[in-house]
Coordinates of C-alpha atoms and ligand atoms in Angstrom, one line a residue:
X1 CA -36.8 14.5 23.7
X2 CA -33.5 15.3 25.0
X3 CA -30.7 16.9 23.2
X4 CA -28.6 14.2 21.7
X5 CA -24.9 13.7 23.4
X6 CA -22.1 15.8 20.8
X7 CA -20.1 13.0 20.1
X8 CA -16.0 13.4 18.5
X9 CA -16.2 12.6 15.1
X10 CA -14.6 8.9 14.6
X11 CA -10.4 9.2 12.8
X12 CA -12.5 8.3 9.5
X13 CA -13.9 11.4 9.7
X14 CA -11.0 13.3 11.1
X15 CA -8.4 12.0 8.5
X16 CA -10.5 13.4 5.7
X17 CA -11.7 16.7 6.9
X18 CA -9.6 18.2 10.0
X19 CA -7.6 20.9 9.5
X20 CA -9.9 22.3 6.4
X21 CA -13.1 22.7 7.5
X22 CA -13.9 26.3 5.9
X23 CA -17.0 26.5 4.4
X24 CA -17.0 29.7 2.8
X25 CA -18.7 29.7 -1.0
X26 CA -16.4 29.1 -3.2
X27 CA -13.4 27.5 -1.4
X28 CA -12.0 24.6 -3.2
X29 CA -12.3 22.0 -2.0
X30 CA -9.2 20.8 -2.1
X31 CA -6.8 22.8 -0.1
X32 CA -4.9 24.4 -2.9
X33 CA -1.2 23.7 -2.6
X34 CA 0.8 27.2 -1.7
X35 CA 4.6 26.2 -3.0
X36 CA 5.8 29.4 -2.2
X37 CA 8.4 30.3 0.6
X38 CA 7.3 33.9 1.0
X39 CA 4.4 35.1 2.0
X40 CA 3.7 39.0 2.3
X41 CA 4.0 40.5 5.9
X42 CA 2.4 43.5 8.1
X43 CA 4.3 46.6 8.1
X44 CA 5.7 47.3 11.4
X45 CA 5.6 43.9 12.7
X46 CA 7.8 40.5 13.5
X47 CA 4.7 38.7 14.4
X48 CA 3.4 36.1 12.1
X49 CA 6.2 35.7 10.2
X50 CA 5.6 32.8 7.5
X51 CA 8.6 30.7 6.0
X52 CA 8.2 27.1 5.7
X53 CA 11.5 26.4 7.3
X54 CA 9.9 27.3 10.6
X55 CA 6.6 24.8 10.2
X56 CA 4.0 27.2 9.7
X57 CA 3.5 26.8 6.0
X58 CA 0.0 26.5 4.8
X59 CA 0.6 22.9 3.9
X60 CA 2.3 21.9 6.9
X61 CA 0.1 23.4 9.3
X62 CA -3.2 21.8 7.9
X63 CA -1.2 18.4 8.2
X64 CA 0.1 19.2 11.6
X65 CA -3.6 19.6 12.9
X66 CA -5.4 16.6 11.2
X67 CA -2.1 14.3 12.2
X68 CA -2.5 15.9 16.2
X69 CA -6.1 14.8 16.1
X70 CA -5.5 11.4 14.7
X71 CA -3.4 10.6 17.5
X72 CA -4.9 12.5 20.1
X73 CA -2.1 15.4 20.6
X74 CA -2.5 18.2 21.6
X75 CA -0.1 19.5 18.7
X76 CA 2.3 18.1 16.4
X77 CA 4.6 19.3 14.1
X78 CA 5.7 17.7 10.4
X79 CA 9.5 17.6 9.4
X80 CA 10.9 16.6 6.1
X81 CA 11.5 12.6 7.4
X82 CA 11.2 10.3 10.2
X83 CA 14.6 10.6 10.4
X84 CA 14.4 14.2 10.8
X85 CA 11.1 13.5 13.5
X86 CA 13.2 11.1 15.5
X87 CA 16.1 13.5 15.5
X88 CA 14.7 16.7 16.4
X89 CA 12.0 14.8 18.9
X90 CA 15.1 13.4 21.2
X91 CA 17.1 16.9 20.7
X92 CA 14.3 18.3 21.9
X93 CA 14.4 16.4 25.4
X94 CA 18.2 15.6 25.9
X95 CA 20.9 17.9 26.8
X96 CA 24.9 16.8 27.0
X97 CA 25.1 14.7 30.2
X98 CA 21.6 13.3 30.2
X99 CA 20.6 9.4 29.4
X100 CA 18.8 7.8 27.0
X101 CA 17.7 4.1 27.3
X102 CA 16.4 2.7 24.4
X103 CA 14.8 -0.2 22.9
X104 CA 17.8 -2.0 20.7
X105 CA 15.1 -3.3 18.1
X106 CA 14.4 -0.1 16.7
X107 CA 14.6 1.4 12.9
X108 CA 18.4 0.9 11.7
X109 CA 18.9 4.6 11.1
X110 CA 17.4 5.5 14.4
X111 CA 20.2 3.4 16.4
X112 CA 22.9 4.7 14.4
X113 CA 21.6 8.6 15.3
X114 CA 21.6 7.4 18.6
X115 CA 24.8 5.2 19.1
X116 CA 27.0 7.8 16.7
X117 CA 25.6 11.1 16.8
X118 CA 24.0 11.1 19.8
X119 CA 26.9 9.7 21.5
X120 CA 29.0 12.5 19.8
X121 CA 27.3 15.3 22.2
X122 CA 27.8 13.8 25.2
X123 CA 24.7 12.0 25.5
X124 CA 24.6 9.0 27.2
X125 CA 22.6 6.0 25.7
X126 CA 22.2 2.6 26.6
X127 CA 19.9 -0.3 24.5
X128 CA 18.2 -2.6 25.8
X129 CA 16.2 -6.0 24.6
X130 CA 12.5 -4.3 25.2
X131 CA 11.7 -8.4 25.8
X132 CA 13.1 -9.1 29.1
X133 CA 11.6 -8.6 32.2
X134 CA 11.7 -5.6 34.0
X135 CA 14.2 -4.2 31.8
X136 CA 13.0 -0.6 32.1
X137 CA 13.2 0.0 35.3
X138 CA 16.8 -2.0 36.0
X139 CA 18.0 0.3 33.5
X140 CA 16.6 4.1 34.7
X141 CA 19.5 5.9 36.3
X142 CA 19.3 9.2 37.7
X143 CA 20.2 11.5 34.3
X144 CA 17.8 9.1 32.5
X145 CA 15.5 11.6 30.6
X146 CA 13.6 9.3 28.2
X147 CA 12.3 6.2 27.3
X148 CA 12.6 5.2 23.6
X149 CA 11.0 2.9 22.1
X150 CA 9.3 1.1 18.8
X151 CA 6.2 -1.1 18.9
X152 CA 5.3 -2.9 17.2
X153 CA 8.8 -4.1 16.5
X154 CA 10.5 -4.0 12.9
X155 CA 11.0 -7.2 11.4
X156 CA 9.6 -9.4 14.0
X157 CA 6.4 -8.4 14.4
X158 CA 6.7 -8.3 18.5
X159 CA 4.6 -5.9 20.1
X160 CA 5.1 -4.1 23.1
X161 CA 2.6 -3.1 26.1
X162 CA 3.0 0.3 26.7
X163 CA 1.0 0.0 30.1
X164 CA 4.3 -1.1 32.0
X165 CA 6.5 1.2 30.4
X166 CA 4.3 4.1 31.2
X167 CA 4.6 3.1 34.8
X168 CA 8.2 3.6 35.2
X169 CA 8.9 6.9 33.0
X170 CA 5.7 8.6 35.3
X171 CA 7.4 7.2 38.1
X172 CA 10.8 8.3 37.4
X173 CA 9.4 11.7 35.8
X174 CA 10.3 11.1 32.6
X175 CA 9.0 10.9 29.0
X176 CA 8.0 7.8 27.1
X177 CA 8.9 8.6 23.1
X178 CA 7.1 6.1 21.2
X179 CA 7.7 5.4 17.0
X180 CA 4.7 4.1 16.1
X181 CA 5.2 4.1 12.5
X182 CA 4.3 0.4 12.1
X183 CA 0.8 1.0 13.8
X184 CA -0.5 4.1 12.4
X185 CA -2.6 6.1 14.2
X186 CA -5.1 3.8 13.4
X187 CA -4.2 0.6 15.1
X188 CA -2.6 2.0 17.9
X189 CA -3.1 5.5 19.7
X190 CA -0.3 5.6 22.3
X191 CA -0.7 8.9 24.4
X192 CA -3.8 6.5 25.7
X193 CA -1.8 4.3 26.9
X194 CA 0.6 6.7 28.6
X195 CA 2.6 7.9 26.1
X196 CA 3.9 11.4 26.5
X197 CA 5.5 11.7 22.6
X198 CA 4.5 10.1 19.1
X199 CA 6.9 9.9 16.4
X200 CA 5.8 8.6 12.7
X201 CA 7.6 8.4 9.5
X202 CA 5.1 9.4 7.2
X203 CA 6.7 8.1 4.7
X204 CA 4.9 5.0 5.4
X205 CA 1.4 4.3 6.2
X206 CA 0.5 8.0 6.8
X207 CA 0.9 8.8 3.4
X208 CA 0.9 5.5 2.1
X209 CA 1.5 5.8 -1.6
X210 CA 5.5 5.3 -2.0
X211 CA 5.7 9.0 -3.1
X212 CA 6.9 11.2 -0.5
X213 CA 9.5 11.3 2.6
X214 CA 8.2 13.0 5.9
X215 CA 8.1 12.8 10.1
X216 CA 5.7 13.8 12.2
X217 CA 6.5 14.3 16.2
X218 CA 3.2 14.8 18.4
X219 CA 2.6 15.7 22.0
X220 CA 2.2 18.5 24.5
X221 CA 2.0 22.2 22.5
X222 CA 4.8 23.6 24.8
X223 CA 7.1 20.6 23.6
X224 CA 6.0 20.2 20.3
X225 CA 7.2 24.1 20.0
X226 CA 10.6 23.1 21.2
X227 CA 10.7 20.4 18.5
X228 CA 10.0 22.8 15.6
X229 CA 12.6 25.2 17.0
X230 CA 15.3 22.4 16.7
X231 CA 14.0 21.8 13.0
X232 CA 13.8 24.9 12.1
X233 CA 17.4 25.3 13.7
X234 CA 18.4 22.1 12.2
X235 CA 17.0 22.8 8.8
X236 CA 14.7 19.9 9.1
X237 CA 11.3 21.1 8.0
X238 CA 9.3 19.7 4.7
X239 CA 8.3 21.3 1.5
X240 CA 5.0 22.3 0.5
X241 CA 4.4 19.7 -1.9
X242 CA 4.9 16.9 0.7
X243 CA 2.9 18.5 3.1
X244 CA -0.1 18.8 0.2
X245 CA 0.4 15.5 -0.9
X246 CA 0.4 13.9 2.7
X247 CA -2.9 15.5 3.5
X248 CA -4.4 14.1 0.2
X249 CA -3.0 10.3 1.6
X250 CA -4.3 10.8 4.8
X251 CA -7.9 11.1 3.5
X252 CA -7.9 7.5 2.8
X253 CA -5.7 6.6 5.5
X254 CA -8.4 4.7 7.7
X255 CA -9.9 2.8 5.0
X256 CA -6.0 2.1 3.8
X257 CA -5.5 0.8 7.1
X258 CA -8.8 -1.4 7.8
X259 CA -8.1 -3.3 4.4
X260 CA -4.0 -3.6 5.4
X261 CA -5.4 -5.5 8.2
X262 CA -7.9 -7.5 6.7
X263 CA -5.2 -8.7 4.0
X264 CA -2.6 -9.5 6.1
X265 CA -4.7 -11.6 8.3
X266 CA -5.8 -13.7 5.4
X267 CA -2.3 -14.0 4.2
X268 CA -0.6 -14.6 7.3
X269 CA -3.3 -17.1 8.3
X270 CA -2.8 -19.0 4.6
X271 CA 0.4 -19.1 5.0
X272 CA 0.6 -21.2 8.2
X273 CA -1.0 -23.5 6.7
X274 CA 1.8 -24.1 4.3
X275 CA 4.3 -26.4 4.7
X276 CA 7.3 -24.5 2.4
X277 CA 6.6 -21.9 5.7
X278 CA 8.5 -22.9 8.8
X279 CA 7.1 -19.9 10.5
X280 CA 4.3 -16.6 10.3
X281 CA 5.2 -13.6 12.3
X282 CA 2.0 -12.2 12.4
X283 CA 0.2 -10.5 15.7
X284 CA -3.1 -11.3 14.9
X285 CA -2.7 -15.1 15.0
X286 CA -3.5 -16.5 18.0
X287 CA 0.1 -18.6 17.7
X288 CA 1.9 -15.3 17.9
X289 CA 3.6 -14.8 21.5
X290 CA 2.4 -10.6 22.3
X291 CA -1.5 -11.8 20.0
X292 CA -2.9 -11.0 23.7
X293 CA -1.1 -7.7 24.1
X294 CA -1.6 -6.7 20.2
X295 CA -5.4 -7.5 21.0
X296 CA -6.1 -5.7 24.3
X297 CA -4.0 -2.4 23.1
X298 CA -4.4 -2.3 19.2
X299 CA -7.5 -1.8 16.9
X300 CA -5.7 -3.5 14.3
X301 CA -3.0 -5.8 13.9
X302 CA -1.0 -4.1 11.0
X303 CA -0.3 -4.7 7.4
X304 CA 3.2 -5.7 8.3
X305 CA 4.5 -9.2 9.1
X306 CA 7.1 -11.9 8.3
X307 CA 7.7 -15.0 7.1
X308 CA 10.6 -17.9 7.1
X309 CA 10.8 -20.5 4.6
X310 CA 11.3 -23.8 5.5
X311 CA 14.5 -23.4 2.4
X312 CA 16.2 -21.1 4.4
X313 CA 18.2 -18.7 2.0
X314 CA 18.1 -20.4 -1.2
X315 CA 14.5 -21.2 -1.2
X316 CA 14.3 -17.7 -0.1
X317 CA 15.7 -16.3 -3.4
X318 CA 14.0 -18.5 -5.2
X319 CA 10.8 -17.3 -4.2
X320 CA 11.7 -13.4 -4.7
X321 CA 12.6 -14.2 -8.0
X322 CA 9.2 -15.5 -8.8
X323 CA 6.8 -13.2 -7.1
X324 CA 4.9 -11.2 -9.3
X325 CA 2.4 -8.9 -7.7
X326 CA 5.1 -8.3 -4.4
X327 CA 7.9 -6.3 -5.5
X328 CA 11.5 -6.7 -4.0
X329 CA 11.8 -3.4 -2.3
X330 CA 12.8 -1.8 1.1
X331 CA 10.2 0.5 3.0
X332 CA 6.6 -0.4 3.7
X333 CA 3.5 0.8 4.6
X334 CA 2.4 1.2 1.2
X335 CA -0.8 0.8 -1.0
X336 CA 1.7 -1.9 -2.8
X337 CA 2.8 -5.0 -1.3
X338 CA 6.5 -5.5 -0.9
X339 CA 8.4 -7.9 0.4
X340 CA 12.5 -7.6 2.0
X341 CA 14.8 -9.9 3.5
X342 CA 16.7 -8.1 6.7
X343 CA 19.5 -9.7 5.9
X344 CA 20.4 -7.5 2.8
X345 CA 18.6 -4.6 4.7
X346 CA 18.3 -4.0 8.1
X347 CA 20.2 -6.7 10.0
X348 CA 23.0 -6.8 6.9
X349 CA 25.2 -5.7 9.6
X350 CA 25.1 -8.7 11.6
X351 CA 26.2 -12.0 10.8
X352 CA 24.1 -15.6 10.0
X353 CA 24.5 -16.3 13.8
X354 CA 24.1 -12.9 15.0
X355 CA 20.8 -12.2 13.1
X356 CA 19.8 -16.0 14.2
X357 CA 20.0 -15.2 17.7
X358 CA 17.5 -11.5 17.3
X359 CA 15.4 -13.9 15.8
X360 CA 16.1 -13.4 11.9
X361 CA 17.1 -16.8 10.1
X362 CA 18.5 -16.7 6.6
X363 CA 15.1 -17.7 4.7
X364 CA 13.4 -14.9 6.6
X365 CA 11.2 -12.9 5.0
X366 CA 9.7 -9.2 6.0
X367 CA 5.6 -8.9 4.0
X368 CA 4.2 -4.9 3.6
X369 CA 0.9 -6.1 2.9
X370 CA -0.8 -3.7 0.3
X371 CA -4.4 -3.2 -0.3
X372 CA -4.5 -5.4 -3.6
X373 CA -7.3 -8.2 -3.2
X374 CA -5.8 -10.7 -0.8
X375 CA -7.1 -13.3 -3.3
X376 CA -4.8 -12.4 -5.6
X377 CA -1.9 -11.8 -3.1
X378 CA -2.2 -15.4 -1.7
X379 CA -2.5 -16.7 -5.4
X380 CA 1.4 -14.8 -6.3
X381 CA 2.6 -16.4 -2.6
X382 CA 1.5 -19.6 -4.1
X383 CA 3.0 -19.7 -7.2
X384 CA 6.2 -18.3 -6.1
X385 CA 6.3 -20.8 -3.3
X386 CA 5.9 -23.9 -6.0
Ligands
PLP401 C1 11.3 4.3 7.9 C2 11.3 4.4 9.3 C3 11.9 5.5 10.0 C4 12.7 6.5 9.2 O1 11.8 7.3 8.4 P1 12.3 8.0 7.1 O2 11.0 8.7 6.6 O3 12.8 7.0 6.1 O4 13.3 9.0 7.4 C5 11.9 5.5 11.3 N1 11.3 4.6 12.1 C6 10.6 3.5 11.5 C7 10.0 2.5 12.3 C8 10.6 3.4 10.1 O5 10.0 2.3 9.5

């Protein structure tokens, strides 16, 4: 009988155990929480110095490794938001002079780091619409250092294939910087498709129960060290607490994750049934114009996805007003389903026309699909919709 092949444990496995594998005799089994920002140090040396605002706090660091296996990093480091992730990820790569093209349909807070601050030290950045054609390379000039970009695409629903984009930044020599916060690493692991740097708010489905604020940036160990000098410069790292309370969210994250999907697909594909619903944004139906990307790149197709009443903005107020189980709230990515219209949130800035054109109607809705039974989901759409 031959030796059986070692296989890598599946991300089920990983989520729950890597990082804290010790096995001594009585170890919790919990990793216990250390909220302390000391720690005692060797006489007579500066090495292994601990202090949480340099990422190598207990917490952090048992995060750091289960969240660099998830994805398939070599490293990665936690900070104390996306925010903070997306921040120090791009500091990390871009110096005064240098260019930054970037997908315009990215996270709200995101393009206003890039088009104020950003801007402010003499970087140069220019967004683009991810859609078109060839729009990467048209746009790569000679100081061009990154690629930026979202998939899939906040509150649309489009998804983007990496493959292309990969081409031109290995081409040119340059990094590819995905935010893959809406796929998780479960749905979508894009350093495979050439990827050089992840970026998650794990605020959302990472941790996944509404209760914390954090970032994670993953790549190469050399850069992910550059990152956690420009947090720990920056003042960007997390607490303790976070970290401990991450790690206990991203046990569960793959089943999370599986029933996300499964729930949205049943509600996205009852609702296009519906006649109050002029339109389902959803990348798993077959009706959705990237369902052939989504299905050759993704495992999933998200818990995320969007709907437009036929109404338009009074039958869309209607309906929040009547949902039950969905409550009215911003953020996703959650064990509880919420629903938000971009027009109050991220596209407030724009006007009825404006928002129109990107694709966002007055009536248009934005679904974080929890893990409630979809029975009972479908039933509050229902009523609400009457
Ligand atoms: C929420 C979000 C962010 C910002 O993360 P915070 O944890 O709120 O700082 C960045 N990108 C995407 C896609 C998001 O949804």
């Amino acid at each position: 009988m031959g030796a059986r092949k070692q296989r890598s444990p599946d991300l089920a496995t990983i989520a729950v155990h890597t990082g804290a594998e010790q096995r001594d005799s009585d170890l919790p089994v919990v990793p216990p929480l250390y909220q302390s920002v000391n720690f005692i140090q060797d006489v007579g040396t500066g090495e292994g110095l601990r202090y949480p605002r340099y990422g190598n706090a207990p917490n952090a660091e048992l995060v750091q490794a289960r969240i660099a296996a998830l994805e398939g990093a070599e490293s990665s480091v936690l900070l104390a938001s996306g925010q903070g992730a997306t921040a120090c990820a791009l500091m990390a790569l871009l110096r005064p002079g240098d260019h930054l093209l970037a997908s315009a349909f990215i996270y709200g807070g995101t393009s206003q780091l890039l088009t104020t601050e950003f801007t402010a030290l003499g970087i140069d950045v220019t967004l683009v619409n991810p859609l078109e054609t060839r729009v990467w390379r048209t746009h790569v000039r000679k100081h061009t250092r990154a690629i930026f970009l979202e998939t899939p695409i906040n509150p649309t629903c489009r998804v983007l294939d990496l493959r292309p984009v990969s081409y031109v930044t290995k081409e040119a020599g340059i990094a590819l910087v995905v935010d893959s916060t809406f796929a998780s690493p479960i749905n979508l692991r894009p350093l495979e498709y050439g990827a050089d740097v992840v970026i998650h708010s794990a605020t959302k489905y990472l941790n996944g129960h509404h209760d914390i604020l954090g970032g994670v940036v993953c790549g190469t160990s050399s850069y992910t060290d550059e990152v956690r000098q420009k947090m720990k410069l920056w003042g960007q790292a997390p607490d303790p607490f976070a970290a401990w309370l991450l790690e206990r969210g991203l046990k569960t994250l793959d089943v999370r994750v599986q029933r996300h999907n499964e729930n949205a697909m049943r509600v996205a594909e009852w609702c296009a049934e519906r006649k109050e619903i002029r339109r389902v944004h959803y990348p798993g139906l077959p009706s959705h114009p990237d369902h052939q990307i989504a299905s050759e790149t993704m495992s999933g197709f998200g818990g995320m996805m969007a709907i437009e009443l036929t109404g338009g903005a009074r039958a869309a107020e209607r309906f929040l007003k009547k949902l039950k189980l969905f409550r009215h709230a911003p953020s996703l990515g959650g064990v509880d389903s919420l629903v938000s219209e971009p027009r109050f949130t991220s596209h407030a800035h724009l006007t009825p026309a404006e928002r129109a054109a990107v694709g966002i109607p007055d009536g248009f809705l934005r679904l974080s699909i929890g893990i409630e039974s979809a029975a009972d989901l479908i039933d509050d759409i229902e009523q609400a919709l009457r």
